[in-house]
mmCIF file of N, CA, C and O in Angstrom:
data_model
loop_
_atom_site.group_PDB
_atom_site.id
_atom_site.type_symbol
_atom_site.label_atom_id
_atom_site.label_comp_id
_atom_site.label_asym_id
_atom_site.label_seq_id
_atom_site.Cartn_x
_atom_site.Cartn_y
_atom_site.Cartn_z
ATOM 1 N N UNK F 321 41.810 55.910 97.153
ATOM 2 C CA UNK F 321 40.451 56.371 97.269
ATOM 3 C C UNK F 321 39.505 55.170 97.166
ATOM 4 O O UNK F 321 39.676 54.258 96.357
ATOM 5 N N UNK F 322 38.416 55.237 98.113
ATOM 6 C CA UNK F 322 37.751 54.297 97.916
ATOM 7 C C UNK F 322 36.672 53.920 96.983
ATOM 8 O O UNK F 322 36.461 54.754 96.103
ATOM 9 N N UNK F 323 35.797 52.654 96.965
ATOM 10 C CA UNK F 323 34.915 52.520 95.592
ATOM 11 C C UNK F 323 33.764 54.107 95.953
ATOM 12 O O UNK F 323 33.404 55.029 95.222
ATOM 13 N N UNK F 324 33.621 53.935 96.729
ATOM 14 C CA UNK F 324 32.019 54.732 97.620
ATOM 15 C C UNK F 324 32.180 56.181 97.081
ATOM 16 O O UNK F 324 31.168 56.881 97.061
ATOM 17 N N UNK F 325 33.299 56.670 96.665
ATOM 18 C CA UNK F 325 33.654 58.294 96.578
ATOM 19 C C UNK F 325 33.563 58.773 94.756
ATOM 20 O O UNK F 325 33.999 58.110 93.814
ATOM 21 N N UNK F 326 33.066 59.718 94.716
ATOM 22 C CA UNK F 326 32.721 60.442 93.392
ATOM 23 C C UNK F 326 33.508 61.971 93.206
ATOM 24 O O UNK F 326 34.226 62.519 94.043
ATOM 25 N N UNK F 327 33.298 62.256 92.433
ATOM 26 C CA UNK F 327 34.075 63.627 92.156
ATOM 27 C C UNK F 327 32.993 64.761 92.465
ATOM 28 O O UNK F 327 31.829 64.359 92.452
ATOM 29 N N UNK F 328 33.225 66.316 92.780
ATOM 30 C CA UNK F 328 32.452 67.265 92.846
ATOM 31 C C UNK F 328 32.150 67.709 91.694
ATOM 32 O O UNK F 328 32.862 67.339 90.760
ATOM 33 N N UNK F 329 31.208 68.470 91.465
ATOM 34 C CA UNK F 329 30.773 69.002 89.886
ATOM 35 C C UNK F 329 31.347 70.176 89.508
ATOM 36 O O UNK F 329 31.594 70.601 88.379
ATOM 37 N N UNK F 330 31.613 70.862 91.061
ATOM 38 C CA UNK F 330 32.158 72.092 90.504
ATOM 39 C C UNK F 330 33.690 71.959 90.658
ATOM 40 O O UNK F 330 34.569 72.219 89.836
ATOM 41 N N UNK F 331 33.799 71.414 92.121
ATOM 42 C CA UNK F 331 35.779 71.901 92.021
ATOM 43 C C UNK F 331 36.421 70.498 91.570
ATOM 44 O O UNK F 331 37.648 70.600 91.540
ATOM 45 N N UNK F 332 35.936 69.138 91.187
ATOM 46 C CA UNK F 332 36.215 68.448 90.687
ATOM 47 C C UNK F 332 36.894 67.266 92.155
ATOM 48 O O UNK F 332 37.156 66.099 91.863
ATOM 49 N N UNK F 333 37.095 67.758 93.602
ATOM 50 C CA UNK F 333 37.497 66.893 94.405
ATOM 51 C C UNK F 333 36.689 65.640 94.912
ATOM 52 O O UNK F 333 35.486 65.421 95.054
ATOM 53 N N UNK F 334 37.720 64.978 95.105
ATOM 54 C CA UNK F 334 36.905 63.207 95.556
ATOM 55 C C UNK F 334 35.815 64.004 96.893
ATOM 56 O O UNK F 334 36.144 64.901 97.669
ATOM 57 N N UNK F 335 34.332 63.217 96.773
ATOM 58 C CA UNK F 335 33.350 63.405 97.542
ATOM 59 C C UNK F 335 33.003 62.018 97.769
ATOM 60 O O UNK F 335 33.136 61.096 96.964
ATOM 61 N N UNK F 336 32.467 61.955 99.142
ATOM 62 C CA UNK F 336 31.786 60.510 99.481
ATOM 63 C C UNK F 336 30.237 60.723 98.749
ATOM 64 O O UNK F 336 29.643 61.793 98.617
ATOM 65 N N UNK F 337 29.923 59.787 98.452
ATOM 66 C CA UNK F 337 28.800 59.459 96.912
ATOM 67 C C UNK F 337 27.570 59.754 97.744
ATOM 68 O O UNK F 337 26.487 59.705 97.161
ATOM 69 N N UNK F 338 27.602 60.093 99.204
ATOM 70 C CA UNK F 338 26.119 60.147 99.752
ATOM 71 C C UNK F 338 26.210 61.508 100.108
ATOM 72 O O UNK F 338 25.079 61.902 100.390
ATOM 73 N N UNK F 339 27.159 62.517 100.234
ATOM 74 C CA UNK F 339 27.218 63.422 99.959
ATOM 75 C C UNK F 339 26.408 64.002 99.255
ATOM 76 O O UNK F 339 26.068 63.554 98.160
ATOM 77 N N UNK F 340 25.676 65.771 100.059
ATOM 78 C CA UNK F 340 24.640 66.253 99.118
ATOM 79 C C UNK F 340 25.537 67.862 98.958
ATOM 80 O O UNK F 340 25.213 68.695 98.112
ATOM 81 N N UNK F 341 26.634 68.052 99.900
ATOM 82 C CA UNK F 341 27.086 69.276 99.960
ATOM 83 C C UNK F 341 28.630 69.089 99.773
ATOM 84 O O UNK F 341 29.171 68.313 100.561
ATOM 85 N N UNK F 342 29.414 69.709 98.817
ATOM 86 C CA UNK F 342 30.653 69.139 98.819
ATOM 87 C C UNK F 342 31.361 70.212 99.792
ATOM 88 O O UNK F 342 31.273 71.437 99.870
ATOM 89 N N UNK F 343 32.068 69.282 100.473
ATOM 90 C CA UNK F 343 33.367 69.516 101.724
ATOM 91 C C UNK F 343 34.389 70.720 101.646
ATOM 92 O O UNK F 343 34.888 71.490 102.467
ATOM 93 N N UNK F 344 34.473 70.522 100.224
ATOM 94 C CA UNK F 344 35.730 71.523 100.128
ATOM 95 C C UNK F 344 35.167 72.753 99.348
ATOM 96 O O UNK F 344 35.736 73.736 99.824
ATOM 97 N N UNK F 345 34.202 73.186 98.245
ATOM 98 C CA UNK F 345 33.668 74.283 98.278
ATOM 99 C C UNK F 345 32.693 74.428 98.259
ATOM 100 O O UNK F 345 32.347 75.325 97.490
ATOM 101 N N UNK F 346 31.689 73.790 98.949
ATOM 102 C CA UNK F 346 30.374 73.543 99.431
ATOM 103 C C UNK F 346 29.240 73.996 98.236
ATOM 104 O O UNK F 346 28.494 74.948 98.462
ATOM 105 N N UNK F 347 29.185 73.454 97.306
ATOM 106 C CA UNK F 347 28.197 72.959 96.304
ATOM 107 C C UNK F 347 27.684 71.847 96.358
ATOM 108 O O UNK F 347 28.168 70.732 96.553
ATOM 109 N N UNK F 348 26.164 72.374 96.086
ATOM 110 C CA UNK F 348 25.275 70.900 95.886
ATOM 111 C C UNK F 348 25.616 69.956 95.070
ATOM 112 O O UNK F 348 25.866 70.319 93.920
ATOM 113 N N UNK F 349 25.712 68.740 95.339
ATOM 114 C CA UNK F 349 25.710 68.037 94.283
ATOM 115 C C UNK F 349 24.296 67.186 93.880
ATOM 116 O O UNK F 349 23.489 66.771 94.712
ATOM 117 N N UNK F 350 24.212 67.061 92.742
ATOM 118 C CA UNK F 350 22.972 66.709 92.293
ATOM 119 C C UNK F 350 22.403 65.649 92.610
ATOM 120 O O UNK F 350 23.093 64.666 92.877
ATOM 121 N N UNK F 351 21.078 65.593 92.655
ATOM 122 C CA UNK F 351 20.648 63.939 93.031
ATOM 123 C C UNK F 351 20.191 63.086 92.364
ATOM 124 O O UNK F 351 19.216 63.550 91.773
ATOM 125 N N UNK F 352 20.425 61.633 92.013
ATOM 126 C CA UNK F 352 19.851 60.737 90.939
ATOM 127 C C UNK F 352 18.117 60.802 91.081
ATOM 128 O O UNK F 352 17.377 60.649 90.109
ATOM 129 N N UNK F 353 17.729 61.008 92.202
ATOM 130 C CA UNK F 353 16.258 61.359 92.189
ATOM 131 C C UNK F 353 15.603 62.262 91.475
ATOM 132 O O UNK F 353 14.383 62.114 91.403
ATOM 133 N N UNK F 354 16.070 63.121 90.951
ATOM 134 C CA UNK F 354 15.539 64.121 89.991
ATOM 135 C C UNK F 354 15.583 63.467 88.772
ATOM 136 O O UNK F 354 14.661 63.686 87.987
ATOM 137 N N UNK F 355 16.437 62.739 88.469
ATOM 138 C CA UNK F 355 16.277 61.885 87.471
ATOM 139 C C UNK F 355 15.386 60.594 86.967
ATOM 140 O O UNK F 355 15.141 60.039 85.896
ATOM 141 N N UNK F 356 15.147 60.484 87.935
ATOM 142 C CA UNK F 356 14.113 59.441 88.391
ATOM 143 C C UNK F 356 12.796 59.911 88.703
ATOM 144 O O UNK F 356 11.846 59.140 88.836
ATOM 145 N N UNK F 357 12.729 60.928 88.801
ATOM 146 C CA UNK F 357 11.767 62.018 88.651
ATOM 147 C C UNK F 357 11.255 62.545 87.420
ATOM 148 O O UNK F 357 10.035 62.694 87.360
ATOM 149 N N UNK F 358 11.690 62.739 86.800
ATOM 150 C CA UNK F 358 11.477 63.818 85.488
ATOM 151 C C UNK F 358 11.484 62.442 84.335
ATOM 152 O O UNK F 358 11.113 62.623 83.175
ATOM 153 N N UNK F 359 11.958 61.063 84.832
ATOM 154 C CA UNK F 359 11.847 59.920 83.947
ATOM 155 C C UNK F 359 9.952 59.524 83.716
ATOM 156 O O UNK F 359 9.333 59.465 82.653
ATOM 157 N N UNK F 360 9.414 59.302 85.197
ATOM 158 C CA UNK F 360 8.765 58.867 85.793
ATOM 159 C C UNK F 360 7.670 59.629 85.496
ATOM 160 O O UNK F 360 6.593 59.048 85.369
ATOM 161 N N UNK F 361 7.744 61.070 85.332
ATOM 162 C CA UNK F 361 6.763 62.288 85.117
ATOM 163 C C UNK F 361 6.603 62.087 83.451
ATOM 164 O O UNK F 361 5.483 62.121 82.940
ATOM 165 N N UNK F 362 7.556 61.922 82.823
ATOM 166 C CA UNK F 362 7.878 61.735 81.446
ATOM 167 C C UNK F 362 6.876 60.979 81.003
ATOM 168 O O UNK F 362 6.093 61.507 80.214
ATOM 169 N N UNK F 363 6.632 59.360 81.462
ATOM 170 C CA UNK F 363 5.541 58.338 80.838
ATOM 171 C C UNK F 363 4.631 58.724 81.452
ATOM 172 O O UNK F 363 3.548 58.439 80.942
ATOM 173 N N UNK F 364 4.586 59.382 82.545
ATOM 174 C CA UNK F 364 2.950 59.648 82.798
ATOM 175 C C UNK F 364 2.449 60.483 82.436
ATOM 176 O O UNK F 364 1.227 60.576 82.550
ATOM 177 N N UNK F 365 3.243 61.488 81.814
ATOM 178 C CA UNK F 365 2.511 62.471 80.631
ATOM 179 C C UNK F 365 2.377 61.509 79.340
ATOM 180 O O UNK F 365 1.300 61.572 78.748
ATOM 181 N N UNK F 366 3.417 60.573 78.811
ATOM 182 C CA UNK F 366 3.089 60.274 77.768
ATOM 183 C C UNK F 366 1.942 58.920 77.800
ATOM 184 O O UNK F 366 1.734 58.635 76.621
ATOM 185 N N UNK F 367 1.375 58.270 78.443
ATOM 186 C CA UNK F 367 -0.189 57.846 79.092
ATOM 187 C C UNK F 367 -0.821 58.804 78.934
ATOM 188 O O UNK F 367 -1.510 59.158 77.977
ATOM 189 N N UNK F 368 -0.617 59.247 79.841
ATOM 190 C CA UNK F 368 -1.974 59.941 79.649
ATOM 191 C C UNK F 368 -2.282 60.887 78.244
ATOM 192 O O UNK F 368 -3.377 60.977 77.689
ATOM 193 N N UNK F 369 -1.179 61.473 77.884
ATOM 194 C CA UNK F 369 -1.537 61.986 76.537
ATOM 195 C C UNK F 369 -2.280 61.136 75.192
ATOM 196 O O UNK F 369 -3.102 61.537 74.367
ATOM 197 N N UNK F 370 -1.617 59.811 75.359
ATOM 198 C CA UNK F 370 -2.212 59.276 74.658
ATOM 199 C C UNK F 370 -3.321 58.593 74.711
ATOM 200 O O UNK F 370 -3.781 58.007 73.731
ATOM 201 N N UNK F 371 -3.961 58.607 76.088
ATOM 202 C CA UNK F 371 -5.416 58.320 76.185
ATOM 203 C C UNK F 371 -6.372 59.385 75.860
ATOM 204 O O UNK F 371 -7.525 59.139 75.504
ATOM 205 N N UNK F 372 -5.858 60.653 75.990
ATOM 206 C CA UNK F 372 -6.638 62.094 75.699
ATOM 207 C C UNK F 372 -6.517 61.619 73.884
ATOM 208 O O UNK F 372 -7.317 61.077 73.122
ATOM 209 N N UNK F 373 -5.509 61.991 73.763
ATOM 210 C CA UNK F 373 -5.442 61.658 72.214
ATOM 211 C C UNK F 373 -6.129 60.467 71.289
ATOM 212 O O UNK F 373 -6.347 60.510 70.079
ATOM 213 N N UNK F 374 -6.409 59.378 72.232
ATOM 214 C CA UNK F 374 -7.202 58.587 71.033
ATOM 215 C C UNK F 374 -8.733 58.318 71.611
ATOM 216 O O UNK F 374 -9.614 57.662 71.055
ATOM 217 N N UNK F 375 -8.794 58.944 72.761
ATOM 218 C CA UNK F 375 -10.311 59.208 73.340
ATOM 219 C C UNK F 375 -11.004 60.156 73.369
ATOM 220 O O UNK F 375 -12.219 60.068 73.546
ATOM 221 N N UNK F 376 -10.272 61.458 73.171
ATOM 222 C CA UNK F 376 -11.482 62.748 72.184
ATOM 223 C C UNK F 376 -11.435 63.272 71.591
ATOM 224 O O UNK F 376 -10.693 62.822 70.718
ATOM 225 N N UNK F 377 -11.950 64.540 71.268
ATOM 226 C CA UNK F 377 -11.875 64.920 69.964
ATOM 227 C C UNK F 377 -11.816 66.466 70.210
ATOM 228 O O UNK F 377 -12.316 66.930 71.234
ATOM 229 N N UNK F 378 -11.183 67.303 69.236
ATOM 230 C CA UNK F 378 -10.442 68.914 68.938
ATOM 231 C C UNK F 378 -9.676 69.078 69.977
ATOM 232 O O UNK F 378 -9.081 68.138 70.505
ATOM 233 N N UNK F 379 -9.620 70.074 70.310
ATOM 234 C CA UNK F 379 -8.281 70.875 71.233
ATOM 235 C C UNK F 379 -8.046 69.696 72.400
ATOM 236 O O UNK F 379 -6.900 69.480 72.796
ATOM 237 N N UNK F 380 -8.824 69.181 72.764
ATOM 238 C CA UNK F 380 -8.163 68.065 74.098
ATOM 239 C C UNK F 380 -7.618 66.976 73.043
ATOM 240 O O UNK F 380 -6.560 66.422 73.343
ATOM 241 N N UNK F 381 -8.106 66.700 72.106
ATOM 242 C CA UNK F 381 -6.896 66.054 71.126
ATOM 243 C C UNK F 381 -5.376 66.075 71.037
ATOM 244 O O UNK F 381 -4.495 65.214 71.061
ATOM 245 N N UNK F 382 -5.432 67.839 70.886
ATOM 246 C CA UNK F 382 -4.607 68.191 70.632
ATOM 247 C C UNK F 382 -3.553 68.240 71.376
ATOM 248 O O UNK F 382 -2.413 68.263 70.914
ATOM 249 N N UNK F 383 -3.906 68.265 72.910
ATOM 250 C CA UNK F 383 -3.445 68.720 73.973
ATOM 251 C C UNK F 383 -3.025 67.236 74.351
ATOM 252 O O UNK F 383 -2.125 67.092 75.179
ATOM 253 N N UNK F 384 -3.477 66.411 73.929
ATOM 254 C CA UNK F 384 -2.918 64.922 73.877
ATOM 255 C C UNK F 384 -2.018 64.822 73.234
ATOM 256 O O UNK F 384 -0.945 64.406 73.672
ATOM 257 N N UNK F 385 -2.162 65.087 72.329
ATOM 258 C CA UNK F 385 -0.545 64.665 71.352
ATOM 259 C C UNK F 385 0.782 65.858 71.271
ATOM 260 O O UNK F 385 1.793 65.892 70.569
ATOM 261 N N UNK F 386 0.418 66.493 71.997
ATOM 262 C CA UNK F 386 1.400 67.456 72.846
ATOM 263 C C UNK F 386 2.042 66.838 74.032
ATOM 264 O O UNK F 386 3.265 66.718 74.099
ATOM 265 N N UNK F 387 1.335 66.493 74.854
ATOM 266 C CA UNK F 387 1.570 65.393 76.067
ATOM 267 C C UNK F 387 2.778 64.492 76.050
ATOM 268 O O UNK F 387 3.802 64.284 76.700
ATOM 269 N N UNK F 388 1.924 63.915 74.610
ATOM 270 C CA UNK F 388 2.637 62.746 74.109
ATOM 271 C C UNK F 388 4.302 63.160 73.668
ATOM 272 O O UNK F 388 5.179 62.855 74.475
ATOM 273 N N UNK F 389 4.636 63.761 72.550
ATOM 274 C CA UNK F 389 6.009 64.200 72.869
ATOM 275 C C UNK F 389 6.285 65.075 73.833
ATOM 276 O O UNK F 389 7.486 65.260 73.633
ATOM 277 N N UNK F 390 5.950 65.841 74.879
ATOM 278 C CA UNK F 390 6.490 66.232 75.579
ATOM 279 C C UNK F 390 6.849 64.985 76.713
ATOM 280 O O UNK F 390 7.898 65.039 77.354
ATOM 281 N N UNK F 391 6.114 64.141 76.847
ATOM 282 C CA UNK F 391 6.445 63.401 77.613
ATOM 283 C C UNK F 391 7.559 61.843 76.684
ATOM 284 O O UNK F 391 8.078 60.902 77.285
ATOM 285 N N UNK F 392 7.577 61.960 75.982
ATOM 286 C CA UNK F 392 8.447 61.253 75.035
ATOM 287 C C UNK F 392 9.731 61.703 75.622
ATOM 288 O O UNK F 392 10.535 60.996 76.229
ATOM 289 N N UNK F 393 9.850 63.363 75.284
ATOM 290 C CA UNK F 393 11.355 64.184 75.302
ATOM 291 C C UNK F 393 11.976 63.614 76.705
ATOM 292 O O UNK F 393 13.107 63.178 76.921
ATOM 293 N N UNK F 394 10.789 63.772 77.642
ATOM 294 C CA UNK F 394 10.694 63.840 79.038
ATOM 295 C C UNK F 394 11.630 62.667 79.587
ATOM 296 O O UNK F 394 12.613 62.779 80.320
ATOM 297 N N UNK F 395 10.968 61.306 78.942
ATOM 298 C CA UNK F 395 11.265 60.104 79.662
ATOM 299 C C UNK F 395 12.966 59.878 79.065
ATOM 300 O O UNK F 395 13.914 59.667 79.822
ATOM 301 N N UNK F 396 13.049 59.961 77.839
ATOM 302 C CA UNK F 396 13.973 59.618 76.993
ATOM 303 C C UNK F 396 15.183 61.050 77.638
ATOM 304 O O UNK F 396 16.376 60.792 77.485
ATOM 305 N N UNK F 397 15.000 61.788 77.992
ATOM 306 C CA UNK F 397 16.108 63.017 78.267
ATOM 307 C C UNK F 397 16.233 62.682 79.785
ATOM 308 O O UNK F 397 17.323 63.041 80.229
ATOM 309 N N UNK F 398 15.200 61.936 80.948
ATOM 310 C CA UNK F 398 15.990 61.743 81.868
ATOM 311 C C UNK F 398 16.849 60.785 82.331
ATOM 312 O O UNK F 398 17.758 60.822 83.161
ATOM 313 N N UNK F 399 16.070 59.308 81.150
ATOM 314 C CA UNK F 399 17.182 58.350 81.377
ATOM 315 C C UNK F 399 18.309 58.698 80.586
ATOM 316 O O UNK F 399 19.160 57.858 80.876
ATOM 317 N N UNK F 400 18.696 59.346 79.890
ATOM 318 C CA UNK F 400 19.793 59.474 79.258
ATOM 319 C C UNK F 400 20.519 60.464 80.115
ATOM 320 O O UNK F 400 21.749 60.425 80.160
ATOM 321 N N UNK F 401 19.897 61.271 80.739
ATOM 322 C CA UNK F 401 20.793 61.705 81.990
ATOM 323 C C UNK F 401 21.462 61.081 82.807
ATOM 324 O O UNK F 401 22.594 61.363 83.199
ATOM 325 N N UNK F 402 20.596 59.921 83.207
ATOM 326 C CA UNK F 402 20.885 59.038 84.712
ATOM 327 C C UNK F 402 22.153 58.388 83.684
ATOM 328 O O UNK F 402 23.231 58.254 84.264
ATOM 329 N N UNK F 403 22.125 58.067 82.541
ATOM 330 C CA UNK F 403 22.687 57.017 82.491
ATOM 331 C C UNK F 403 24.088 57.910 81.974
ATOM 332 O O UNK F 403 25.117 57.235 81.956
ATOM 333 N N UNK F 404 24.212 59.238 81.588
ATOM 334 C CA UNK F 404 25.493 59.995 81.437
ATOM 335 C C UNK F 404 26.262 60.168 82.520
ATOM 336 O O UNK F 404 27.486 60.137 82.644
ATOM 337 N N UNK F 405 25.091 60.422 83.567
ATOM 338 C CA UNK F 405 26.019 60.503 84.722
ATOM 339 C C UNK F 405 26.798 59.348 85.585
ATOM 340 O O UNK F 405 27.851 59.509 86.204
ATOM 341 N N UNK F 406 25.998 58.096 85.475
ATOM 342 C CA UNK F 406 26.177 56.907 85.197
ATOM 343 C C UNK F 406 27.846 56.418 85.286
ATOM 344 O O UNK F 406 28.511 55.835 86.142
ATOM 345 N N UNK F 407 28.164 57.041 83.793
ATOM 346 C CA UNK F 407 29.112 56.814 82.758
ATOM 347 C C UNK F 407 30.423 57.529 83.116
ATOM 348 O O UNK F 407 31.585 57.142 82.985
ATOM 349 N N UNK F 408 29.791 58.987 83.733
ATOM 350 C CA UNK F 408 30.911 59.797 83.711
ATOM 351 C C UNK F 408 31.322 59.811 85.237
ATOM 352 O O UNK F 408 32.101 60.698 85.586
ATOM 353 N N UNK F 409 30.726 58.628 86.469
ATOM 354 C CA UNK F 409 31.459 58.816 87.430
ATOM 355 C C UNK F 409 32.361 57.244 87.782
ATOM 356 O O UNK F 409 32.979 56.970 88.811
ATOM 357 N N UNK F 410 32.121 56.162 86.215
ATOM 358 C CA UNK F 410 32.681 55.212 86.279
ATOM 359 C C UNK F 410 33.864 55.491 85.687
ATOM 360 O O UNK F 410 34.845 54.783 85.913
ATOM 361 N N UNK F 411 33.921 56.603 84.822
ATOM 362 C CA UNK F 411 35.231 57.103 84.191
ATOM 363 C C UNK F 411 36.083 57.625 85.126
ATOM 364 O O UNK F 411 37.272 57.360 84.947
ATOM 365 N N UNK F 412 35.861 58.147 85.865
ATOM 366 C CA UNK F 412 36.751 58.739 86.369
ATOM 367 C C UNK F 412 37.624 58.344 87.851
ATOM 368 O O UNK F 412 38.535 59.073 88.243
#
């Protein structure tokens, strides 16, 4: 098998890595762009939250430092995605 090929998510068979539909029981396979997505969305909630948060005052305060860990969870839960998946198609 060559370097270029990954496993399916669901039936577990070798897939070529640019593959979006697997061959043998035709499931999506996921895309690193969503990850890169939801990373990317992550700090720009957590910016901007924290400019709401130390530039006004009551409920848009508040709504800042909400921002702020939600976009914390955000950035930190998608690189740790990219980088599980990363991990688990060098394993195998």
């Amino acid at each position: 098998m060559s370097r270029d090929r990954v496993y399916c998510v669901d039936c577990g068979e070798p897939v070529p890595s640019d593959a979006r539909i697997c061959p043998h029981c035709e499931a999506v396979q996921p895309s690193p762009l969503v990850d890169v997505g939801v990373a990317v969305a992550g700090v720009f909630s957590f910016v901007f939250g924290a400019v709401l948060a130390l530039m006004t005052l009551g409920t848009t305060r508040m709504l800042g430092f909400v921002l702020i860990v939600l976009g914390f969870g955000l950035a930190v839960g998608g690189y740790t995605r990219h980088i599980d998946r990363q991990a688990g198609r060098r394993a195998r």
